[in-house]
mmCIF file of C-alpha atoms and ligand atoms in Angstrom:
data_model
loop_
_atom_site.group_PDB
_atom_site.id
_atom_site.type_symbol
_atom_site.label_atom_id
_atom_site.label_comp_id
_atom_site.label_asym_id
_atom_site.label_seq_id
_atom_site.Cartn_x
_atom_site.Cartn_y
_atom_site.Cartn_z
ATOM 1 C CA MET A 261 -15.783 -7.649 10.283
ATOM 2 C CA SER A 262 -15.918 -5.042 12.998
ATOM 3 C CA ALA A 263 -17.410 -0.891 14.228
ATOM 4 C CA GLU A 264 -19.301 0.442 10.251
ATOM 5 C CA VAL A 265 -16.944 3.167 9.114
ATOM 6 C CA SER A 266 -18.975 6.661 9.553
ATOM 7 C CA GLU A 267 -19.156 8.613 6.159
ATOM 8 C CA LYS A 268 -16.888 11.414 7.801
ATOM 9 C CA PHE A 269 -14.404 8.986 7.559
ATOM 10 C CA LEU A 270 -15.700 7.975 3.746
ATOM 11 C CA GLN A 271 -15.073 11.599 2.798
ATOM 12 C CA ARG A 272 -11.170 12.043 4.234
ATOM 13 C CA LEU A 273 -10.308 9.410 2.519
ATOM 14 C CA ASN A 274 -11.733 10.213 -0.750
ATOM 15 C CA GLU A 275 -11.062 13.901 -0.301
ATOM 16 C CA ILE A 276 -6.850 12.908 0.637
ATOM 17 C CA GLY A 277 -7.662 10.655 -2.876
ATOM 18 C CA ASP A 278 -8.324 12.979 -4.250
ATOM 19 C CA ARG A 279 -5.377 15.166 -3.755
ATOM 20 C CA ILE A 280 -2.623 12.701 -4.698
ATOM 21 C CA THR A 281 -4.152 11.885 -7.723
ATOM 22 C CA VAL A 282 -4.025 15.486 -8.362
ATOM 23 C CA ALA A 283 -0.229 15.261 -6.925
ATOM 24 C CA LEU A 284 0.541 12.079 -9.412
ATOM 25 C CA ASP A 285 -0.833 13.483 -12.397
ATOM 26 C CA GLN A 286 0.404 16.919 -12.081
ATOM 27 C CA LEU A 287 3.767 14.599 -11.336
ATOM 28 C CA ILE A 288 3.730 12.816 -14.396
ATOM 29 C CA PRO A 289 2.790 14.817 -17.051
ATOM 30 C CA PRO A 290 1.633 13.749 -21.023
ATOM 31 C CA ALA A 291 4.279 13.845 -23.396
ATOM 32 C CA GLU A 292 5.400 13.989 -26.350
ATOM 33 C CA GLY A 293 7.653 12.613 -28.713
ATOM 34 C CA PRO A 294 9.066 8.990 -28.357
ATOM 35 C CA GLU A 295 8.985 9.366 -24.724
ATOM 36 C CA ALA A 296 4.556 9.782 -24.617
ATOM 37 C CA GLN A 297 3.556 6.613 -24.252
ATOM 38 C CA LEU A 298 5.856 5.881 -21.333
ATOM 39 C CA MET A 299 4.282 8.149 -19.905
ATOM 40 C CA ARG A 300 0.517 7.035 -20.735
ATOM 41 C CA ALA A 301 1.182 3.648 -19.238
ATOM 42 C CA MET A 302 2.449 5.581 -15.838
ATOM 43 C CA ARG A 303 -0.104 7.609 -15.995
ATOM 44 C CA HIS A 304 -1.752 4.125 -16.745
ATOM 45 C CA GLY A 305 -0.713 2.326 -14.275
ATOM 46 C CA ALA A 306 -0.283 5.172 -11.530
ATOM 47 C CA LEU A 307 -4.259 7.237 -12.189
ATOM 48 C CA GLY A 308 -6.485 4.609 -12.218
ATOM 49 C CA GLN A 309 -9.227 4.513 -9.155
ATOM 50 C CA GLY A 310 -6.909 2.564 -6.435
ATOM 51 C CA LYS A 311 -8.146 3.287 -2.161
ATOM 52 C CA ARG A 312 -4.513 5.126 -1.504
ATOM 53 C CA LEU A 313 -4.621 3.806 1.703
ATOM 54 C CA ARG A 314 -0.637 4.062 2.425
ATOM 55 C CA PRO A 315 -0.545 7.708 0.671
ATOM 56 C CA PHE A 316 -3.502 8.413 3.699
ATOM 57 C CA ILE A 317 -1.652 6.723 6.240
ATOM 58 C CA ALA A 318 1.214 8.673 5.674
ATOM 59 C CA ILE A 319 -0.812 12.143 5.709
ATOM 60 C CA GLU A 320 -3.048 10.957 8.675
ATOM 61 C CA VAL A 321 0.386 9.899 10.849
ATOM 62 C CA GLY A 322 1.728 13.297 9.735
ATOM 63 C CA ARG A 323 -0.910 15.363 10.833
ATOM 64 C CA MET A 324 -1.155 13.877 13.913
ATOM 65 C CA PHE A 325 2.113 14.771 14.773
ATOM 66 C CA GLY A 326 1.784 18.457 12.800
ATOM 67 C CA ALA A 327 3.514 18.022 9.448
ATOM 68 C CA GLN A 328 3.409 20.140 7.385
ATOM 69 C CA GLU A 329 0.840 18.958 4.123
ATOM 70 C CA LYS A 330 2.839 20.072 1.234
ATOM 71 C CA ALA A 331 6.018 17.705 2.310
ATOM 72 C CA LEU A 332 3.050 15.409 3.857
ATOM 73 C CA LEU A 333 1.435 15.243 0.285
ATOM 74 C CA ARG A 334 4.217 15.141 -2.030
ATOM 75 C CA ALA A 335 6.155 12.329 0.045
ATOM 76 C CA ALA A 336 2.854 10.530 0.561
ATOM 77 C CA ALA A 337 2.413 10.691 -3.282
ATOM 78 C CA ALA A 338 6.142 8.553 -3.541
ATOM 79 C CA VAL A 339 5.017 6.017 -1.978
ATOM 80 C CA GLU A 340 1.891 5.644 -4.145
ATOM 81 C CA CYS A 341 4.448 5.226 -6.929
ATOM 82 C CA VAL A 342 6.029 2.686 -5.813
ATOM 83 C CA HIS A 343 2.633 1.068 -5.392
ATOM 84 C CA ALA A 344 1.453 1.330 -8.340
ATOM 85 C CA TYR A 345 4.972 0.379 -9.733
ATOM 86 C CA SER A 346 4.355 -3.001 -8.072
ATOM 87 C CA LEU A 347 1.473 -2.977 -8.927
ATOM 88 C CA ILE A 348 2.266 -2.776 -12.438
ATOM 89 C CA HIS A 349 5.054 -5.729 -12.255
ATOM 90 C CA ASP A 350 3.421 -8.242 -10.646
ATOM 91 C CA ASP A 351 0.718 -8.058 -12.564
ATOM 92 C CA LEU A 352 2.971 -9.273 -15.913
ATOM 93 C CA PRO A 353 2.345 -12.615 -17.374
ATOM 94 C CA CYS A 354 6.008 -13.009 -15.629
ATOM 95 C CA MET A 355 4.872 -12.525 -12.562
ATOM 96 C CA ASP A 356 1.015 -13.098 -11.247
ATOM 97 C CA ASP A 357 -0.131 -12.692 -15.407
ATOM 98 C CA ASP A 358 -3.610 -11.043 -14.659
ATOM 99 C CA ASP A 359 -5.065 -8.931 -17.626
ATOM 100 C CA PHE A 360 -7.521 -6.351 -15.087
ATOM 101 C CA ARG A 361 -6.050 -4.799 -11.960
ATOM 102 C CA ARG A 362 -8.320 -0.875 -10.374
ATOM 103 C CA GLY A 363 -11.450 -2.382 -13.083
ATOM 104 C CA GLN A 364 -9.199 -1.720 -16.519
ATOM 105 C CA PRO A 365 -6.587 -3.176 -18.218
ATOM 106 C CA THR A 366 -2.917 -4.729 -16.619
ATOM 107 C CA VAL A 367 -0.869 -2.097 -18.336
ATOM 108 C CA HIS A 368 0.902 -4.855 -20.329
ATOM 109 C CA ARG A 369 -2.845 -5.796 -21.603
ATOM 110 C CA ALA A 370 -3.379 -1.291 -22.336
ATOM 111 C CA PHE A 371 0.294 -1.443 -24.046
ATOM 112 C CA ASP A 372 3.026 -3.861 -24.573
ATOM 113 C CA GLU A 373 4.717 -6.188 -22.396
ATOM 114 C CA ALA A 374 8.334 -3.939 -22.861
ATOM 115 C CA THR A 375 6.641 -0.738 -21.493
ATOM 116 C CA ALA A 376 4.910 -1.536 -18.950
ATOM 117 C CA VAL A 377 8.627 -3.162 -17.406
ATOM 118 C CA LEU A 378 9.794 0.632 -18.305
ATOM 119 C CA ALA A 379 6.913 2.455 -17.464
ATOM 120 C CA GLY A 380 7.319 0.229 -13.088
ATOM 121 C CA ASP A 381 10.629 1.703 -13.614
ATOM 122 C CA ALA A 382 10.203 4.685 -14.020
ATOM 123 C CA LEU A 383 7.136 5.424 -10.966
ATOM 124 C CA LEU A 384 9.887 4.083 -8.749
ATOM 125 C CA SER A 385 12.488 6.470 -9.819
ATOM 126 C CA LEU A 386 9.923 9.042 -9.630
ATOM 127 C CA ALA A 387 9.359 7.967 -5.845
ATOM 128 C CA PHE A 388 13.134 8.484 -5.423
ATOM 129 C CA GLU A 389 12.799 11.684 -6.764
ATOM 130 C CA ILE A 390 9.899 13.338 -5.625
ATOM 131 C CA MET A 391 11.044 12.026 -1.858
ATOM 132 C CA ALA A 392 14.977 13.821 -2.882
ATOM 133 C CA SER A 393 13.823 16.941 -3.716
ATOM 134 C CA PRO A 394 14.224 20.342 -2.492
ATOM 135 C CA GLU A 395 10.698 21.004 -2.632
ATOM 136 C CA THR A 396 9.803 17.673 -0.361
ATOM 137 C CA HIS A 397 11.349 18.866 2.510
ATOM 138 C CA ARG A 398 13.842 22.210 3.134
ATOM 139 C CA ASP A 399 16.292 19.781 5.237
ATOM 140 C CA ALA A 400 18.644 17.036 3.005
ATOM 141 C CA ILE A 401 18.543 15.161 6.289
ATOM 142 C CA MET A 402 15.586 14.974 6.952
ATOM 143 C CA ARG A 403 15.036 13.909 2.747
ATOM 144 C CA CYS A 404 17.985 11.552 3.178
ATOM 145 C CA ARG A 405 16.193 9.667 6.307
ATOM 146 C CA LEU A 406 12.905 9.530 4.044
ATOM 147 C CA VAL A 407 14.512 8.038 0.699
ATOM 148 C CA GLU A 408 16.327 5.311 2.995
ATOM 149 C CA ARG A 409 13.002 4.949 5.009
ATOM 150 C CA LEU A 410 11.507 3.608 0.930
ATOM 151 C CA ALA A 411 14.422 1.969 -0.347
ATOM 152 C CA ILE A 412 14.399 -0.138 2.746
ATOM 153 C CA ALA A 413 10.927 -1.175 2.637
ATOM 154 C CA SER A 414 10.772 -1.150 -1.216
ATOM 155 C CA GLY A 415 14.017 -3.397 -1.686
ATOM 156 C CA ALA A 416 15.019 -7.013 -0.871
ATOM 157 C CA ARG A 417 14.858 -6.670 2.941
ATOM 158 C CA GLY A 418 11.294 -5.044 1.867
ATOM 159 C CA MET A 419 8.401 -6.039 -0.729
ATOM 160 C CA VAL A 420 10.688 -7.253 -3.194
ATOM 161 C CA GLY A 421 12.257 -9.608 -0.509
ATOM 162 C CA GLY A 422 8.718 -10.216 -0.160
ATOM 163 C CA GLN A 423 7.923 -10.889 -3.490
ATOM 164 C CA MET A 424 10.199 -13.361 -4.302
ATOM 165 C CA ILE A 425 9.669 -15.346 -1.427
ATOM 166 C CA ASP A 426 6.335 -15.377 -2.603
ATOM 167 C CA MET A 427 7.476 -16.848 -5.673
ATOM 168 C CA ALA A 428 9.968 -19.307 -4.767
ATOM 169 C CA PRO A 429 9.006 -22.817 -4.088
ATOM 170 C CA ALA A 430 6.529 -23.427 -0.829
ATOM 171 C CA PRO A 431 10.173 -25.061 1.581
ATOM 172 C CA GLY A 432 8.600 -28.008 2.984
ATOM 173 C CA ASP A 433 10.552 -27.959 5.878
ATOM 174 C CA LYS A 434 9.281 -25.024 8.110
ATOM 175 C CA GLU A 435 5.630 -24.301 10.255
ATOM 176 C CA PRO A 436 3.282 -22.535 6.269
ATOM 177 C CA LEU A 437 1.422 -20.063 8.381
ATOM 178 C CA GLN A 438 5.451 -18.060 10.039
ATOM 179 C CA VAL A 439 6.620 -18.826 6.018
ATOM 180 C CA LEU A 440 2.921 -17.126 4.598
ATOM 181 C CA THR A 441 3.532 -14.740 7.709
ATOM 182 C CA ARG A 442 7.107 -13.006 6.664
ATOM 183 C CA MET A 443 6.945 -13.460 3.483
ATOM 184 C CA GLN A 444 3.408 -10.483 3.192
ATOM 185 C CA LYS A 445 4.799 -8.570 6.467
ATOM 186 C CA LEU A 446 7.928 -7.992 3.462
ATOM 187 C CA LYS A 447 5.847 -7.610 -0.097
ATOM 188 C CA THR A 448 2.320 -5.979 1.539
ATOM 189 C CA GLY A 449 3.260 -4.513 5.011
ATOM 190 C CA ALA A 450 6.602 -3.398 4.332
ATOM 191 C CA LEU A 451 5.382 -0.464 2.501
ATOM 192 C CA ILE A 452 2.235 0.398 4.231
ATOM 193 C CA SER A 453 4.258 0.647 7.631
ATOM 194 C CA CYS A 454 7.068 3.031 5.715
ATOM 195 C CA ALA A 455 4.074 5.174 5.151
ATOM 196 C CA GLY A 456 3.200 5.706 8.290
ATOM 197 C CA GLU A 457 7.083 6.011 9.546
ATOM 198 C CA VAL A 458 7.306 8.610 6.375
ATOM 199 C CA GLY A 459 4.407 10.430 7.881
ATOM 200 C CA ALA A 460 6.056 10.340 11.713
ATOM 201 C CA LEU A 461 9.351 11.086 10.613
ATOM 202 C CA LEU A 462 8.160 14.359 8.877
ATOM 203 C CA GLY A 463 5.508 15.117 11.975
ATOM 204 C CA GLY A 464 9.309 14.704 14.305
ATOM 205 C CA ALA A 465 8.016 12.423 16.003
ATOM 206 C CA LEU A 466 9.264 11.073 19.238
ATOM 207 C CA GLU A 467 10.852 7.532 19.248
ATOM 208 C CA SER A 468 8.687 6.448 21.322
ATOM 209 C CA GLU A 469 5.952 7.579 18.870
ATOM 210 C CA ARG A 470 7.109 6.501 16.060
ATOM 211 C CA HIS A 471 7.328 2.614 17.992
ATOM 212 C CA ALA A 472 3.616 3.104 18.535
ATOM 213 C CA ILE A 473 2.948 3.793 14.588
ATOM 214 C CA ALA A 474 4.791 1.179 13.196
ATOM 215 C CA GLY A 475 4.015 -1.317 16.276
ATOM 216 C CA TYR A 476 -0.352 -0.154 14.343
ATOM 217 C CA THR A 477 1.483 0.131 10.575
ATOM 218 C CA ASN A 478 2.736 -3.550 11.400
ATOM 219 C CA ASP A 479 -0.716 -5.402 12.919
ATOM 220 C CA LEU A 480 -2.767 -2.968 10.201
ATOM 221 C CA GLY A 481 -0.719 -4.424 7.143
ATOM 222 C CA LEU A 482 -0.914 -7.583 7.887
ATOM 223 C CA ALA A 483 -4.980 -7.814 9.250
ATOM 224 C CA PHE A 484 -5.611 -5.545 5.173
ATOM 225 C CA GLN A 485 -3.500 -8.567 3.264
ATOM 226 C CA ILE A 486 -5.448 -11.045 5.559
ATOM 227 C CA VAL A 487 -8.815 -8.994 4.397
ATOM 228 C CA ASP A 488 -7.098 -9.550 0.759
ATOM 229 C CA ASP A 489 -7.166 -12.999 1.131
ATOM 230 C CA LEU A 490 -10.607 -13.529 2.142
ATOM 231 C CA LEU A 491 -11.395 -11.267 -1.113
ATOM 232 C CA ASP A 492 -9.612 -13.596 -2.859
ATOM 233 C CA VAL A 493 -11.892 -15.930 -1.869
ATOM 234 C CA GLU A 494 -15.577 -14.515 -1.151
ATOM 235 C CA GLY A 495 -15.545 -11.108 -3.182
ATOM 236 C CA GLU A 496 -16.595 -10.546 -6.455
ATOM 237 C CA GLU A 497 -14.819 -9.527 -9.763
ATOM 238 C CA ALA A 498 -17.086 -6.511 -10.455
ATOM 239 C CA GLU A 499 -16.382 -5.275 -7.401
ATOM 240 C CA LEU A 500 -12.609 -5.179 -6.952
ATOM 241 C CA GLY A 501 -11.803 -4.701 -10.194
ATOM 242 C CA LYS A 502 -9.290 -7.364 -10.636
ATOM 243 C CA ALA A 503 -9.560 -11.728 -10.632
ATOM 244 C CA VAL A 504 -10.620 -13.709 -7.938
ATOM 245 C CA ALA A 505 -9.557 -17.737 -6.807
ATOM 246 C CA LYS A 506 -6.264 -16.491 -7.920
ATOM 247 C CA ASP A 507 -4.095 -18.326 -5.940
ATOM 248 C CA GLU A 508 -6.824 -21.264 -5.304
ATOM 249 C CA ALA A 509 -6.007 -21.087 -9.028
ATOM 250 C CA ALA A 510 -2.102 -21.196 -8.551
ATOM 251 C CA GLY A 511 -2.011 -24.058 -5.556
ATOM 252 C CA LYS A 512 -1.074 -21.023 -3.709
ATOM 253 C CA VAL A 513 -1.311 -20.917 0.147
ATOM 254 C CA ASN A 514 -2.979 -18.087 2.337
ATOM 255 C CA PHE A 515 -3.523 -17.112 4.950
ATOM 256 C CA VAL A 516 -7.455 -18.357 4.149
ATOM 257 C CA SER A 517 -6.475 -21.980 2.884
ATOM 258 C CA ILE A 518 -4.124 -22.196 6.422
ATOM 259 C CA LEU A 519 -6.332 -20.703 8.693
ATOM 260 C CA GLY A 520 -9.744 -21.529 7.646
ATOM 261 C CA VAL A 521 -12.445 -18.850 6.543
ATOM 262 C CA ASP A 522 -14.170 -18.097 10.856
ATOM 263 C CA GLY A 523 -9.900 -18.818 11.457
ATOM 264 C CA ALA A 524 -8.431 -15.924 8.639
ATOM 265 C CA ARG A 525 -11.448 -13.130 10.554
ATOM 266 C CA ASP A 526 -10.360 -14.494 14.102
ATOM 267 C CA ARG A 527 -6.776 -12.881 12.958
ATOM 268 C CA VAL A 528 -7.850 -9.877 11.694
ATOM 269 C CA ARG A 529 -10.376 -9.485 14.204
ATOM 270 C CA TYR A 530 -7.403 -10.408 16.542
ATOM 271 C CA LEU A 531 -5.356 -8.228 15.037
ATOM 272 C CA ALA A 532 -7.412 -4.563 14.602
ATOM 273 C CA ALA A 533 -7.861 -5.201 18.154
ATOM 274 C CA GLN A 534 -3.393 -5.003 18.486
ATOM 275 C CA ALA A 535 -3.634 -2.213 15.886
ATOM 276 C CA LYS A 536 -6.013 -0.295 18.354
ATOM 277 C CA GLN A 537 -4.015 -0.762 21.373
ATOM 278 C CA HIS A 538 -1.143 0.364 19.984
ATOM 279 C CA LEU A 539 -2.503 4.248 19.926
ATOM 280 C CA ALA A 540 -4.280 4.274 22.798
ATOM 281 C CA SER A 541 -1.542 6.816 24.077
ATOM 282 C CA PHE A 542 -2.302 9.207 21.396
ATOM 283 C CA GLY A 543 -6.316 9.469 22.501
ATOM 284 C CA VAL A 544 -8.451 11.522 20.530
ATOM 285 C CA ARG A 545 -5.962 12.485 18.245
ATOM 286 C CA ALA A 546 -5.508 9.012 16.786
ATOM 287 C CA THR A 547 -10.088 8.434 15.227
ATOM 288 C CA THR A 548 -8.611 8.290 12.279
ATOM 289 C CA LEU A 549 -5.933 6.026 12.377
ATOM 290 C CA LEU A 550 -8.064 4.242 14.473
ATOM 291 C CA GLN A 551 -10.901 4.099 11.535
ATOM 292 C CA THR A 552 -8.820 3.049 8.824
ATOM 293 C CA VAL A 553 -8.155 -0.525 10.643
ATOM 294 C CA ASP A 554 -12.629 -0.007 10.912
ATOM 295 C CA PHE A 555 -12.455 0.110 7.348
ATOM 296 C CA VAL A 556 -9.943 -1.975 6.204
ATOM 297 C CA LEU A 557 -11.694 -4.851 7.707
ATOM 298 C CA ASN A 558 -14.256 -4.082 5.847
ATOM 299 C CA ARG A 559 -13.298 -3.134 2.836
ATOM 300 C CA ARG A 560 -14.948 -4.423 -0.202
ATOM 301 C CA HIS A 561 -12.876 -3.896 -2.496
HETATM 302 C C1 GRG B 1615 7.446 -5.584 -6.998
HETATM 303 C C2 GRG B 1615 6.760 -6.988 -8.900
HETATM 304 C C3 GRG B 1615 6.678 -6.557 -7.006
HETATM 305 C C4 GRG B 1615 6.345 -7.238 -6.724
HETATM 306 C C5 GRG B 1615 6.005 -6.503 -5.382
HETATM 307 C C6 GRG B 1615 2.901 -5.404 -3.437
HETATM 308 C C7 GRG B 1615 3.932 -6.443 -4.282
HETATM 309 C C8 GRG B 1615 4.194 -7.333 -4.209
HETATM 310 C C9 GRG B 1615 2.916 -6.863 -5.625
HETATM 311 C C10 GRG B 1615 0.916 -5.676 -5.382
HETATM 312 C C11 GRG B 1615 0.515 -7.704 -5.359
HETATM 313 C C12 GRG B 1615 -0.759 -7.613 -4.902
HETATM 314 C C13 GRG B 1615 -1.970 -7.835 -5.920
HETATM 315 C C14 GRG B 1615 -0.129 -7.720 -3.300
HETATM 316 C C15 GRG B 1615 -1.423 -7.970 -2.863
HETATM 317 C C16 GRG B 1615 -2.100 -7.183 -1.566
HETATM 318 C C17 GRG B 1615 -1.938 -6.025 -2.230
HETATM 319 C C18 GRG B 1615 -1.128 -5.259 -1.998
HETATM 320 C C19 GRG B 1615 -3.785 -5.609 -2.949
HETATM 321 C C20 GRG B 1615 -3.511 -4.244 -3.737
HETATM 322 O O1 GRG B 1615 -3.568 -2.993 -2.484
HETATM 323 P P1 GRG B 1615 -4.692 -1.926 -2.903
HETATM 324 O O2 GRG B 1615 -6.027 -3.344 -2.583
HETATM 325 O O3 GRG B 1615 -4.849 -1.725 -4.412
HETATM 326 O O4 GRG B 1615 -4.286 -1.238 -1.973
HETATM 327 P P2 GRG B 1615 -5.307 -0.073 -4.315
HETATM 328 O O5 GRG B 1615 -5.609 -0.341 -5.850
HETATM 329 O O6 GRG B 1615 -6.666 -0.504 -3.752
HETATM 330 O O7 GRG B 1615 -3.949 0.677 -4.933
#
């Protein structure tokens, strides 16, 4: 759909993904005794083959502003913990009821429902433990700001609020595209934007720079979601590691059902161009973030 991503970019994405996996492996150590199953379930949900896009954005934004690597890695891992929790809970029978995620059985399938609920809860708590730890940043005010950003993005005014809207019956009196866009901005977009904010805060970015990053992640997050909807229609189950055509089967509207395949593709291209435009003032320093837009557009899983 857009410029091919370079081998160098993919190496960088993999390198950061591997560092996040190592960090999560250490942050969620296997346990003995009665909690052993909980830790196994948390590891199952968090250590699988994810793209690590949110931590990648946090780290690359932070690097652009010269943030300290250890702080970035821990804060990025915290954002990924929230993402992993959301996937575990979203897959539950009371939500999307999915059997496969990241090419392996979902947590409630590999363990049981109660364990999956608890593993998601514990990953969410762990995310805030990491953000609030002096090991992440020596400055308590910075830690409070990180915690606040993550709380807003993941809670009722962000991801969980978006999920609630997604589960509610579609309101008949509103424009479906408006309702869908707002829902997805909360459900998927809020955590992607949070990743950018975390990097910018840790890098000490100026307010105008944070504003530009927010514009970039808003557009990128929405483009990411529209691509997700296109993959739900056009993707391969084996490549995606999860079921396809879920929205149609559930009778749910998505960007493809409203805009059509060509209209959805046009919208993605428009958002991608706009996302890149927000980075213009950063010049070559933003090269990796620009390539991230192309990666999101061309992703096959
Ligand atoms: C808190 C229950 C609850 C849900 C929150 C974000 C969310 C709502 C649910 C996630 C389910 C989902 C499939 C959303 C659609 C877009 C999306 C976030 C896909 C998964 O993200 P990727 O592609 O996943 O980055 P990987 O596996 O690569 O990390």
